[in-house]
Short mmCIF file of C-alpha atoms in Angstrom, two decimals:
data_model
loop_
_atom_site.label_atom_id
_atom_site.label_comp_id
_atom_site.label_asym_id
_atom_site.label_seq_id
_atom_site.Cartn_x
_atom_site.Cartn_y
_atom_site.Cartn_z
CA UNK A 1 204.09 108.73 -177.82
CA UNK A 2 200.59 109.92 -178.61
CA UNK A 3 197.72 107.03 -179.23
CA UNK A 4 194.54 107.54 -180.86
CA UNK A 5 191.92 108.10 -178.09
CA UNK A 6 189.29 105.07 -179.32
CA UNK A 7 188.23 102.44 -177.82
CA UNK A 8 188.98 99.26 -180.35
CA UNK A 9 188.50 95.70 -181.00
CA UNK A 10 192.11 94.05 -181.95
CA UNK A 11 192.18 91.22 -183.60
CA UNK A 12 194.75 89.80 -181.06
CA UNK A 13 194.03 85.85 -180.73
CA UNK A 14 190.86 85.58 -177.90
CA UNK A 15 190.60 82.90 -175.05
CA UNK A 16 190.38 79.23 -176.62
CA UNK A 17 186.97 77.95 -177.02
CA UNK A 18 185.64 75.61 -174.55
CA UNK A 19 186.69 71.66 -174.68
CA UNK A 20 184.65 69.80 -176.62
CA UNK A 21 183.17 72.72 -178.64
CA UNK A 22 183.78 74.58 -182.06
CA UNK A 23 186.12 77.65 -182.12
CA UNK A 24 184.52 80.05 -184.19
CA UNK A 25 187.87 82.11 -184.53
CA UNK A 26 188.97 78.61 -186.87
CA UNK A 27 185.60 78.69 -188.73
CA UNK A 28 186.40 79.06 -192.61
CA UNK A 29 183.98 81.18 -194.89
CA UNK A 30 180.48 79.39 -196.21
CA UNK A 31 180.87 80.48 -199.32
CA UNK A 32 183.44 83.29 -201.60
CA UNK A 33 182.59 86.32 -199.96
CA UNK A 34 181.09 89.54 -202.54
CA UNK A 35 179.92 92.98 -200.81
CA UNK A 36 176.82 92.24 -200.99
CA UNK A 37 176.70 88.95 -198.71
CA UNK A 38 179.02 91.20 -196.61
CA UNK A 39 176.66 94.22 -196.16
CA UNK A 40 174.00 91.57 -195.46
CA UNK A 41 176.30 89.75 -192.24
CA UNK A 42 176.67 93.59 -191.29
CA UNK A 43 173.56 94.63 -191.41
CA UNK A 44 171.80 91.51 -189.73
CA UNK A 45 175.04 92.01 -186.82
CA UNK A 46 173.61 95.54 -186.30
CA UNK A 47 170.53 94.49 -185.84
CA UNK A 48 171.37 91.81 -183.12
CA UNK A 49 172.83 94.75 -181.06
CA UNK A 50 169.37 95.36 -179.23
CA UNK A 51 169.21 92.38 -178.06
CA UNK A 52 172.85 91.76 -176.92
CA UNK A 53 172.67 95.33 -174.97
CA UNK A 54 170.55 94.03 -172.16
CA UNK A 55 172.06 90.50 -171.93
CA UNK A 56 175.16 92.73 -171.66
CA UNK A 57 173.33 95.38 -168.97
CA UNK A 58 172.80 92.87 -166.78
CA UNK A 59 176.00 90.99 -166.65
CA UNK A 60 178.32 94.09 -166.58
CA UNK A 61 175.77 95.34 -164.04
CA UNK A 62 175.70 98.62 -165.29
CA UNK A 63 172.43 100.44 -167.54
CA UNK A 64 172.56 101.37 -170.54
CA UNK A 65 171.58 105.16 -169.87
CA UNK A 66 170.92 105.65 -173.52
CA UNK A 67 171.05 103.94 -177.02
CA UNK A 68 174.25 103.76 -178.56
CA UNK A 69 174.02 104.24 -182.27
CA UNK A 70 176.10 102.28 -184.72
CA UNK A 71 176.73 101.56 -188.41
CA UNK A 72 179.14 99.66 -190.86
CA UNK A 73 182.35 101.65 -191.76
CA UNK A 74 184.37 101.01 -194.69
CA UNK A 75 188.38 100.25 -194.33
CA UNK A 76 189.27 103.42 -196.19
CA UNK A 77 186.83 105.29 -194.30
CA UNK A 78 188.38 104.05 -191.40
CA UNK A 79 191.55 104.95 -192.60
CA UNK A 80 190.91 108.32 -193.14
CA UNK A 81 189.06 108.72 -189.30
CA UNK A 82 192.15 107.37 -188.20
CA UNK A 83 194.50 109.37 -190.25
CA UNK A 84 193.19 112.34 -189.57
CA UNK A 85 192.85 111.76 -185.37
CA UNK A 86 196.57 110.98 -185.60
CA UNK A 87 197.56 114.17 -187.40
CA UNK A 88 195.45 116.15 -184.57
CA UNK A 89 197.54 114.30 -181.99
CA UNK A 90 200.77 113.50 -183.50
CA UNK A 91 201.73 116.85 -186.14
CA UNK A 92 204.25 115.67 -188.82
CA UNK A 93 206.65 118.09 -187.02
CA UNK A 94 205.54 116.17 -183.95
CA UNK A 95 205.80 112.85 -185.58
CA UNK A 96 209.56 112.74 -187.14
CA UNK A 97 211.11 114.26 -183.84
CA UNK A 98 209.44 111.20 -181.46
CA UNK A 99 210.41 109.07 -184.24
CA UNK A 100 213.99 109.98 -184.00
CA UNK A 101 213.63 110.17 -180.75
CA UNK A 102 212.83 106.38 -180.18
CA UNK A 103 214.92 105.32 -182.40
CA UNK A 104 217.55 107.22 -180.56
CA UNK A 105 216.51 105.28 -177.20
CA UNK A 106 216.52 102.55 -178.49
CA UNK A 107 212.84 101.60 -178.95
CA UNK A 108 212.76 101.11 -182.54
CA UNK A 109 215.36 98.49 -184.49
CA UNK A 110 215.64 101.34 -187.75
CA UNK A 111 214.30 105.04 -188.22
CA UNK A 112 210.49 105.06 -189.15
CA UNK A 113 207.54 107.26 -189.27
CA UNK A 114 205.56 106.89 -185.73
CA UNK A 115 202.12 108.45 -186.95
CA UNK A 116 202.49 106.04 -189.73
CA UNK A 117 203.15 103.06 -187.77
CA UNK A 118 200.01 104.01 -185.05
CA UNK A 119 197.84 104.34 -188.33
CA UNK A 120 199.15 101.27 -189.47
CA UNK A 121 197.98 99.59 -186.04
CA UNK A 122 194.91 100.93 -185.61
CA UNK A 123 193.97 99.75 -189.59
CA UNK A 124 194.80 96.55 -189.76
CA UNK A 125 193.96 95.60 -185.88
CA UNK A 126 191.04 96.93 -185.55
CA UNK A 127 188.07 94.85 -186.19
CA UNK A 128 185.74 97.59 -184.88
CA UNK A 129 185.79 101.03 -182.50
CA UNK A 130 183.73 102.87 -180.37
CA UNK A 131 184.50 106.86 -180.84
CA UNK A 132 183.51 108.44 -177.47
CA UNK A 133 183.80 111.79 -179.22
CA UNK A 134 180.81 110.74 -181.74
CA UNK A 135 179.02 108.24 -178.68
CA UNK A 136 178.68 105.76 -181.56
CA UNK A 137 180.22 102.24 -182.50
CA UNK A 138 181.81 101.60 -185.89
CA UNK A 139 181.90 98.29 -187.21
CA UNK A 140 184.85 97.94 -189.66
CA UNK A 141 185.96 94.24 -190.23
CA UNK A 142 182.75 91.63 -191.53
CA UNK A 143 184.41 88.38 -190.61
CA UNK A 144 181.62 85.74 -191.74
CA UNK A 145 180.71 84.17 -188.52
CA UNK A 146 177.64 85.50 -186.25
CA UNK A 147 179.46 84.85 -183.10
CA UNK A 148 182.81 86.38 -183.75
CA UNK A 149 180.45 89.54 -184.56
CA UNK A 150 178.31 89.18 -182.06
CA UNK A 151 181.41 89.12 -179.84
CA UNK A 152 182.93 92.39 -181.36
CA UNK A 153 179.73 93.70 -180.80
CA UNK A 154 179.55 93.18 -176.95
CA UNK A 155 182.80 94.32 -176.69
CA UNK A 156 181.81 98.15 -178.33
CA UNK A 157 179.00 97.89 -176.52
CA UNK A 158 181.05 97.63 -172.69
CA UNK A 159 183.06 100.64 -174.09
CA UNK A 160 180.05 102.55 -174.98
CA UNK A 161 178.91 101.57 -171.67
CA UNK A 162 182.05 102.61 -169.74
CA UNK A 163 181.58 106.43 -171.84
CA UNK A 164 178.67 106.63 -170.28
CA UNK A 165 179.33 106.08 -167.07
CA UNK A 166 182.83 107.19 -166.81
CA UNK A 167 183.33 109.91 -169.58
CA UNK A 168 186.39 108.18 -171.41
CA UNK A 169 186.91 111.50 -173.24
CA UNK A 170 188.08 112.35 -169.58
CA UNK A 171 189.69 108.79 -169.01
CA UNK A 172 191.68 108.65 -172.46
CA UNK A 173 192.54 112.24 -172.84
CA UNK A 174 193.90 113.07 -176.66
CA UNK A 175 197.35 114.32 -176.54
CA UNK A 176 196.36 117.87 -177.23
CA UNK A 177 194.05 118.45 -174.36
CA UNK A 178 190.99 117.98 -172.76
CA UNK A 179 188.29 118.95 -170.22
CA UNK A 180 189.96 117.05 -167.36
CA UNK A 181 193.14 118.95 -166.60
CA UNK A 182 194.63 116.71 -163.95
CA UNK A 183 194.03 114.30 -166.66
CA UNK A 184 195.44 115.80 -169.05
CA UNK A 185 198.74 115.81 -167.06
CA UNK A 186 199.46 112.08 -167.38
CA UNK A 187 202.94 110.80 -168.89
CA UNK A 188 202.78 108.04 -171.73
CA UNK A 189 203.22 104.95 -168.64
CA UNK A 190 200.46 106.70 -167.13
CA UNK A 191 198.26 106.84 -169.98
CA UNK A 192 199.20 103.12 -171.19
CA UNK A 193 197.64 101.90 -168.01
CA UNK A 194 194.76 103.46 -168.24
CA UNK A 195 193.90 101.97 -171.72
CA UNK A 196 194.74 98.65 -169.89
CA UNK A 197 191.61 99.39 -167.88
CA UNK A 198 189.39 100.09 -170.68
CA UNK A 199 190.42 97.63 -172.88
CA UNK A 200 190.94 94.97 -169.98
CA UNK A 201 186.86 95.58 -168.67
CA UNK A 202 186.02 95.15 -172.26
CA UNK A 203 188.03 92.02 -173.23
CA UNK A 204 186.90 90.28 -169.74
CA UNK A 205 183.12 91.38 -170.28
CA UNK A 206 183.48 89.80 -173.56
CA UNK A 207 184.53 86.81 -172.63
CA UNK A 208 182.18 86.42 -169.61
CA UNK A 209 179.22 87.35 -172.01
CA UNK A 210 180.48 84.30 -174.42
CA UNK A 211 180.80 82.08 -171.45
CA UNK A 212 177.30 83.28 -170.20
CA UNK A 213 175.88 82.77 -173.95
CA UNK A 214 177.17 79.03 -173.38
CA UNK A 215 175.67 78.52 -170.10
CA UNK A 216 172.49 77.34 -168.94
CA UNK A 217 170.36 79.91 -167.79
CA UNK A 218 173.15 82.30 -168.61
CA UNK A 219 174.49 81.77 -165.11
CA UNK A 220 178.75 81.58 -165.45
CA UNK A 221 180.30 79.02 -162.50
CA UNK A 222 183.07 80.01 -160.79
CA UNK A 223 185.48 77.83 -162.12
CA UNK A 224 184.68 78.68 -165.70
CA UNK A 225 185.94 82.43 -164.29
CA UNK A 226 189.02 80.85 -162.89
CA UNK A 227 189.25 79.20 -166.46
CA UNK A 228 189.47 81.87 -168.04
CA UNK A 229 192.14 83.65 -166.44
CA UNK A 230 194.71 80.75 -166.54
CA UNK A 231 193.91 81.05 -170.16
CA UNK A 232 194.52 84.56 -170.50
CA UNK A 233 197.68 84.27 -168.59
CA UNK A 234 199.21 82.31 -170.99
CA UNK A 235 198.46 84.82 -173.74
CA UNK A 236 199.70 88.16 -171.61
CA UNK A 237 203.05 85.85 -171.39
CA UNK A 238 203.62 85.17 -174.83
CA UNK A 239 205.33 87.66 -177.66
CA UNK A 240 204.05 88.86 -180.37
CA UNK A 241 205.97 86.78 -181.94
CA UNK A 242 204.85 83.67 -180.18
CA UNK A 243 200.89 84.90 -180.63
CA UNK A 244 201.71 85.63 -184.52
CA UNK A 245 202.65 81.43 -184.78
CA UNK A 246 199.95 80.50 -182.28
CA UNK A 247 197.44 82.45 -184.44
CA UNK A 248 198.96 80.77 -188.01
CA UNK A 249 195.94 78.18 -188.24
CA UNK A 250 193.31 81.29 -187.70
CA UNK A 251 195.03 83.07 -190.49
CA UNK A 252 195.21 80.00 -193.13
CA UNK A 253 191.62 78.87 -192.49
CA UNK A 254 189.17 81.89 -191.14
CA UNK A 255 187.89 85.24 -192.46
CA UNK A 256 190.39 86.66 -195.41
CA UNK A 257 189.66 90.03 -193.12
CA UNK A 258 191.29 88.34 -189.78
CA UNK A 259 193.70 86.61 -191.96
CA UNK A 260 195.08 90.01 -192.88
CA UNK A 261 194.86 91.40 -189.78
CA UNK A 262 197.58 88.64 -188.40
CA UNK A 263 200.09 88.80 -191.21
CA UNK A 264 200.36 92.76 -190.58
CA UNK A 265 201.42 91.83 -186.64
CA UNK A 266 204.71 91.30 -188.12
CA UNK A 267 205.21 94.88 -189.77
CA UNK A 268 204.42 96.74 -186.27
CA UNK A 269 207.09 97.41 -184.46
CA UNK A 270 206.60 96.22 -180.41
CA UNK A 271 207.26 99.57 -179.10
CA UNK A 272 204.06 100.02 -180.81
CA UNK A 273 202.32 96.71 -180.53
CA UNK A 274 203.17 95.79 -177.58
CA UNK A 275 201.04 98.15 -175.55
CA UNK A 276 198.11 97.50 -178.06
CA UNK A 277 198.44 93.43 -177.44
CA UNK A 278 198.68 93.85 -173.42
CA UNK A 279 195.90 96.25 -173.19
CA UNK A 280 193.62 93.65 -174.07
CA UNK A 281 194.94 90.51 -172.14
CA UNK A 282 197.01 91.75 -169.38
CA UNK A 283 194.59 94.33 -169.13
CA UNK A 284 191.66 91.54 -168.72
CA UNK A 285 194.22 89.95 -165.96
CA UNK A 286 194.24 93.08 -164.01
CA UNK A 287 190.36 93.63 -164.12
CA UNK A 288 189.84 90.10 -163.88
CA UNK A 289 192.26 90.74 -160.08
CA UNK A 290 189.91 93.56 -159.72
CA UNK A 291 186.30 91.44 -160.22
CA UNK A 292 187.59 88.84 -157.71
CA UNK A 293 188.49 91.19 -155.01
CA UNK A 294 185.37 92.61 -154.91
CA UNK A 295 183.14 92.53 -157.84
CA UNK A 296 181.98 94.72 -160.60
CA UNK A 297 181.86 97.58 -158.23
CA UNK A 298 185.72 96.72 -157.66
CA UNK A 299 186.07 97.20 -161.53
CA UNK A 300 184.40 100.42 -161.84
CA UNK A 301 186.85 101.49 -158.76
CA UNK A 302 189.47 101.00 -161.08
CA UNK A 303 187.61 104.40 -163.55
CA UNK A 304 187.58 106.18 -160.46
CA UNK A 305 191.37 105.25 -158.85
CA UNK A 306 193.00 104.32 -161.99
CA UNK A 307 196.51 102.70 -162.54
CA UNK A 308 199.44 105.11 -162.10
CA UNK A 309 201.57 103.46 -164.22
CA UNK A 310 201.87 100.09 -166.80
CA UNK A 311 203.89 98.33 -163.19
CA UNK A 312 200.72 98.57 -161.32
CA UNK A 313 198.77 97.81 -164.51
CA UNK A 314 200.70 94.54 -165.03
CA UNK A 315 201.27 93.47 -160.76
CA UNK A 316 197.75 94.36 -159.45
CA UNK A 317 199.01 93.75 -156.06
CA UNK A 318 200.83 97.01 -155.92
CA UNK A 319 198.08 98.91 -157.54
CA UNK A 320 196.10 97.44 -154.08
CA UNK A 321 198.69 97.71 -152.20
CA UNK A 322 198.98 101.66 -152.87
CA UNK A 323 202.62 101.04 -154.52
CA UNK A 324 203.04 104.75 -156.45
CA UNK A 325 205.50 104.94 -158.70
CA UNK A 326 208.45 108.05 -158.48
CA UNK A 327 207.97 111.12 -160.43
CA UNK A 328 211.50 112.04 -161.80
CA UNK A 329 212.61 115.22 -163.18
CA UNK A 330 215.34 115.91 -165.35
CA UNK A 331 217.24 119.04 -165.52
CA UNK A 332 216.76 120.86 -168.64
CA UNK A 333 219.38 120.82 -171.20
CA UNK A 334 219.58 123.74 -174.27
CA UNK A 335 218.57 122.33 -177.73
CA UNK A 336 215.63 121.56 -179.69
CA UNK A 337 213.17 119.04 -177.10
CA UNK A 338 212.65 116.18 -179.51
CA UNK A 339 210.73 113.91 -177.03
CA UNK A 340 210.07 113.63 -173.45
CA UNK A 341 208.70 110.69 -172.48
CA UNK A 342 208.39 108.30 -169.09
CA UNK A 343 209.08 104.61 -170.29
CA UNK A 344 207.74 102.45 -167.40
CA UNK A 345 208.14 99.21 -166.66
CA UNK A 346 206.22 97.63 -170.15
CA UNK A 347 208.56 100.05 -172.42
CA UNK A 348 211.27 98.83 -170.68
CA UNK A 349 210.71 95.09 -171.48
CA UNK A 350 209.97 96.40 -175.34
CA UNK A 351 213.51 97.61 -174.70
CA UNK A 352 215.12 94.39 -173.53
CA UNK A 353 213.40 92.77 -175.44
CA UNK A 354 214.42 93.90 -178.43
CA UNK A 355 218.29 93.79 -177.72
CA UNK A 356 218.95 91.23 -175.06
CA UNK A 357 215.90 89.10 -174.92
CA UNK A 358 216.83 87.05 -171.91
CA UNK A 359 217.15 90.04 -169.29
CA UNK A 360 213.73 91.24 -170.42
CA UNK A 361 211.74 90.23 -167.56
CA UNK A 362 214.54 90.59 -165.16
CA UNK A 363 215.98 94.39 -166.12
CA UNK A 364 212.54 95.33 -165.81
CA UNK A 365 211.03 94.32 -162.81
CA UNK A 366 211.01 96.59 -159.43
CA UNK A 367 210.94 99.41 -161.72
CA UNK A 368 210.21 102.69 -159.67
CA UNK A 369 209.95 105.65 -161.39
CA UNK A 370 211.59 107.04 -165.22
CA UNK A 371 211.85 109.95 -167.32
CA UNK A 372 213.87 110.61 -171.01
CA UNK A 373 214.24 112.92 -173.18
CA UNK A 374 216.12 113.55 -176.48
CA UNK A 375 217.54 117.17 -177.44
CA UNK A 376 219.12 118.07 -180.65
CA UNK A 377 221.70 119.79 -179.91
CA UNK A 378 223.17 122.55 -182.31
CA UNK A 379 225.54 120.76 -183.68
CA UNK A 380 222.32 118.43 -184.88
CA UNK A 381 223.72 115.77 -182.46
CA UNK A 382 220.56 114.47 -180.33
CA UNK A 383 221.67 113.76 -176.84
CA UNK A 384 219.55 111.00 -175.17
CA UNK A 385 219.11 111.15 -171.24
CA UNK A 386 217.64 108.43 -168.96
CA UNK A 387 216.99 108.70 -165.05
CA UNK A 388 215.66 105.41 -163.38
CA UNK A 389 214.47 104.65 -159.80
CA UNK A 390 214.43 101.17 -158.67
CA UNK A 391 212.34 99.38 -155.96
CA UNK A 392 216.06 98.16 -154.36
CA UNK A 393 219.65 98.15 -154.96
CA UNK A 394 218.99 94.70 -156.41
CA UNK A 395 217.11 95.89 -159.33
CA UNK A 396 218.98 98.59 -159.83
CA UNK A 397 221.80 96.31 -160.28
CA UNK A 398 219.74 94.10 -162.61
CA UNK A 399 218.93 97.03 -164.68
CA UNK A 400 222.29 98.44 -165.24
CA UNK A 401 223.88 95.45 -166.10
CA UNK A 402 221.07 94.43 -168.72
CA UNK A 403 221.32 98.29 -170.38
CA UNK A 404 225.13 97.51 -170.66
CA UNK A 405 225.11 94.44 -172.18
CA UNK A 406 221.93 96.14 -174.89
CA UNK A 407 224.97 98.90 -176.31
CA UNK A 408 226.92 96.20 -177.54
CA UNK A 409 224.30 94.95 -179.68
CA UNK A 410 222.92 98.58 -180.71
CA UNK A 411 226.17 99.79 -181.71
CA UNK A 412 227.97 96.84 -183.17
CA UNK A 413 230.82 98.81 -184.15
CA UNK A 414 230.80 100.74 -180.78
CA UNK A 415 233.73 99.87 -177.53
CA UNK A 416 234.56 100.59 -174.23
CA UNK A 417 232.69 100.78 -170.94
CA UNK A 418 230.07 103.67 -170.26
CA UNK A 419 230.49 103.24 -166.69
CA UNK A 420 234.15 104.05 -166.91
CA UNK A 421 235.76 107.46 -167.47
CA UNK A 422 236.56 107.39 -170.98
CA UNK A 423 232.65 105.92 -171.92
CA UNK A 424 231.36 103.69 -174.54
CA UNK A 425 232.40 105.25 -177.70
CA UNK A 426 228.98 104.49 -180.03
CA UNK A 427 231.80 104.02 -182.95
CA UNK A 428 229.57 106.22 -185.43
CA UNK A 429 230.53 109.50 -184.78
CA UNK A 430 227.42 110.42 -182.59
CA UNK A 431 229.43 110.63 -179.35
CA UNK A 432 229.42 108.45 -175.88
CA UNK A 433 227.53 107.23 -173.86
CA UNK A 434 227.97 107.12 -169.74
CA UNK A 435 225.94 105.33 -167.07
CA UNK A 436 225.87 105.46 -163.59
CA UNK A 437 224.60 103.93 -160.28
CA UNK A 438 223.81 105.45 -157.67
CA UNK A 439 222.61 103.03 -155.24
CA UNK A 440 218.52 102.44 -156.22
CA UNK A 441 218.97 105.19 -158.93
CA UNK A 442 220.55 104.44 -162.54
CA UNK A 443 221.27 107.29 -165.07
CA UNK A 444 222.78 106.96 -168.22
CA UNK A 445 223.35 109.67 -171.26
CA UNK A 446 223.87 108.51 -175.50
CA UNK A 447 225.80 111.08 -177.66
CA UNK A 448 227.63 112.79 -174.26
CA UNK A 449 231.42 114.04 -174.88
CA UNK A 450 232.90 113.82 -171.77
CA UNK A 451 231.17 112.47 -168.06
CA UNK A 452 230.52 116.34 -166.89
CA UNK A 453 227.83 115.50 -168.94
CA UNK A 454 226.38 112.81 -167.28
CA UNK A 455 227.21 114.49 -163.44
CA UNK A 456 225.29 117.27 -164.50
CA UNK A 457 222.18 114.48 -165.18
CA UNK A 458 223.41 112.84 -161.84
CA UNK A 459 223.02 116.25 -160.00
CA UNK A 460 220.00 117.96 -161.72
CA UNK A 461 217.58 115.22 -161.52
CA UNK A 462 214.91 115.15 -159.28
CA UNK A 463 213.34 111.75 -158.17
CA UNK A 464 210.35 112.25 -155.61
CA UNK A 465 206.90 110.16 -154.71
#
């Protein structure tokens, strides 16, 4: 599941302004918008950048080791930057075989294109980038408030920071490569939580620089700190189906740029927008667990000794408490590899979520370790294969029984019990599907004919630290 490697402002709903004052998110437009007023707000947000970057310096407490240029960049411009990045990491070969392949997992509710759902993402979430490829920050939504851009504009500004201090070319490898090999390795968990860092250092800094814009002397009390993490704990809780309502007065009444920006949440499928969302405020939790423990030194530990996986990402206390997560093999299987991917633990509450809503949080926790894979067989029937590890026999329970109870809602027409000998027959032709427990492991195979099939899973897979 390849991701454009930028560094982004979403428009996901920020922190609530402070009681008793005006939330500029709410502020409606001063008068009907033409381009000209709107290359005028750019312009005159561009040129506050100078003197945000050392206000910024200082709180972040890293230098600026050089200038970071920026400019205004159209939405079809944008478009096409982002169009293009995707077709470098995600071929239309590439695209329509991870496509099926999700949709085979069960990750997405109908087929669709993948590259065309990232692109759709990245456009209409994106209020602005930072390209650490071109060291410069793009500015692509004009909302017509000085603080909302002043805001986006500290938030570029942390990631241009973080490129130069951390090389996130190195951090956020593109899917096709780059100069960090052992980087290069990571699986699609692994690679999630690393955005969760970037994007979590630059939402927090954001917010602190706000609070620090509202305070006298610029100084931010601890409880303000404290604050704000209650309040973005309540936002990394809710779907984005709950943010989409929350965020129904911001779309009705504020920039016709934001407002379109919300409505599209509901077109982008959680497999999808789900990792985007959390980046930012779950993200902001973990570096905000990070900056308490020990500072901003503590958060620039976290460039260095990253997040293995989206469970450490989302629990900070096993990323401290040096709680790695399994690397599981599978055996290889003959047939055409259409994806192989590691789910981890935020994948697999996309996964609940999407087919038995209740056991989301439950089936998904004390996750240890994953790895699928779908191969078209040739036949053209695509076998899906999935190898769990669990934290105990309790989870492992929790897991099974929650990945039962999703076939019968997948396959409406489908019967039977894929723990059994005989399987769930999917009722469409495509085959059955087995599962098995084997104490903390689970294993389970979609579109098998007979359980040999899933023994040989059983058997073949590796599952070490």
């Amino acid at each position: 599941m390849a991701m454009v490697a930028i560094a982004a402002c979403s428009k996901a709903p920020p922190a609530p302004a402070a009681k008793g004052s005006a939330d500029p998110w709410l502020a409606k437009p001063t008068a009907p918008d033409t381009p000209e007023r709107r290359k005028a707000r750019a312009d005159a947000a561009l040129g506050r950048v100078a003197g945000i970057m050392p206000k910024l310096a200082k709180l972040r407490q890293l230098d600026f080791i050089h200038d970071i240029p920026r400019e205004v960049q159209s939405t079809d411009d944008f478009r096409t930057f982002v169009h293009r990045e995707i077709a470098n990491e995600l071929p239309a070969d590439k695209a329509a075989d991870e496509s099926q392949a999700l949709f085979d997992l069960g990750l997405l509710l109908k087929p669709a294109n993948l590259a065309e759902l990232e692109e759709q993402a990245f456009v209409t979430q994106a209020g602005a980038y930072y390209d650490p490829k071109q060291k410069k920050f793009f500015l692509v939504m004009v909302p017509d408030n000085d603080t909302i851009l002043d805001t986006i504009s500290a938030h570029e500004l942390t990631h241009g920071l973080q490129d130069q201090h951390f090389d996130l070319q190195k951090f956020l490898p593109d899917e096709g490569g780059g100069s960090d090999q052992k980087a290069t390795a990571l699986d699609d968990d692994a690679s999630s939580a690393r955005r969760f860092v970037v994007e979590g250092d630059a939402t927090f800094t954001m917010f602190l620089y706000m609070a620090s814009a509202a305070s006298p002397g610029g100084k931010i009390p601890d409880a303000a700190i404290d604050v704000l993490v209650n309040q973005l704990g309540t936002f990394a809780n809710m779907s984005p189906a709950d943010l989409a309502k929350m965020s129904a007065p911001m779309a009705s009444s504020s920039d016709p740029e934001i407002k379109k920006s919300i409505d599209a949440m509901n077109d982008i499928p959680m497999t999808v927008l789900v990792p985007m969302i959390d980046s930012y405020m779950s993200g902001a939790l973990l570096v905000a667990a990070a900056y308490k423990r020990g500072g901003w030194p503590a958060v620039d530990d976290l460039f260095v000794h990253p997040p293995e996986s989206t469970e450490q990402a989302l629990h900070p206390d096993k990323l401290f408490a040096g709680d790695h997560p399994h690397r599981v093999t599978l055996p290889a299987l003959p047939g055409k590899q259409l994806a192989d991917v590691v789910f981890g633990e935020l994948q697999w509450q996309v996964y609940f979520s999407l087919w038995v809503p209740d056991q989301k949080t439950v089936a998904s926790e004390g996750w240890g370790g994953d790895h699928e894979s779908v191969v078209a067989r040739k036949d053209g029937r695509a076998i899906a294969r999935v190898a769990t590890t669990w934290d105990t026999d309790h989870d492992a329970d929790e897991f099974a029984r929650a990945y039962v109870a999703s076939l019968a809602k997948r396959f409406p027409k489908g019967s039977g019990d894929p723990t059994s000998a005989t399987g769930f027959d999917r009722g469409d032709g495509a085959g059955k599907i087995f599962l098995k427990r084997d104490g903390v492991h689970v294993f389970a195979i979609d579109g098998a004919d007979s359980p040999r099939e899933l023994a040989a899973l059983v058997t073949g897979t590796k599952i070490a630290r």
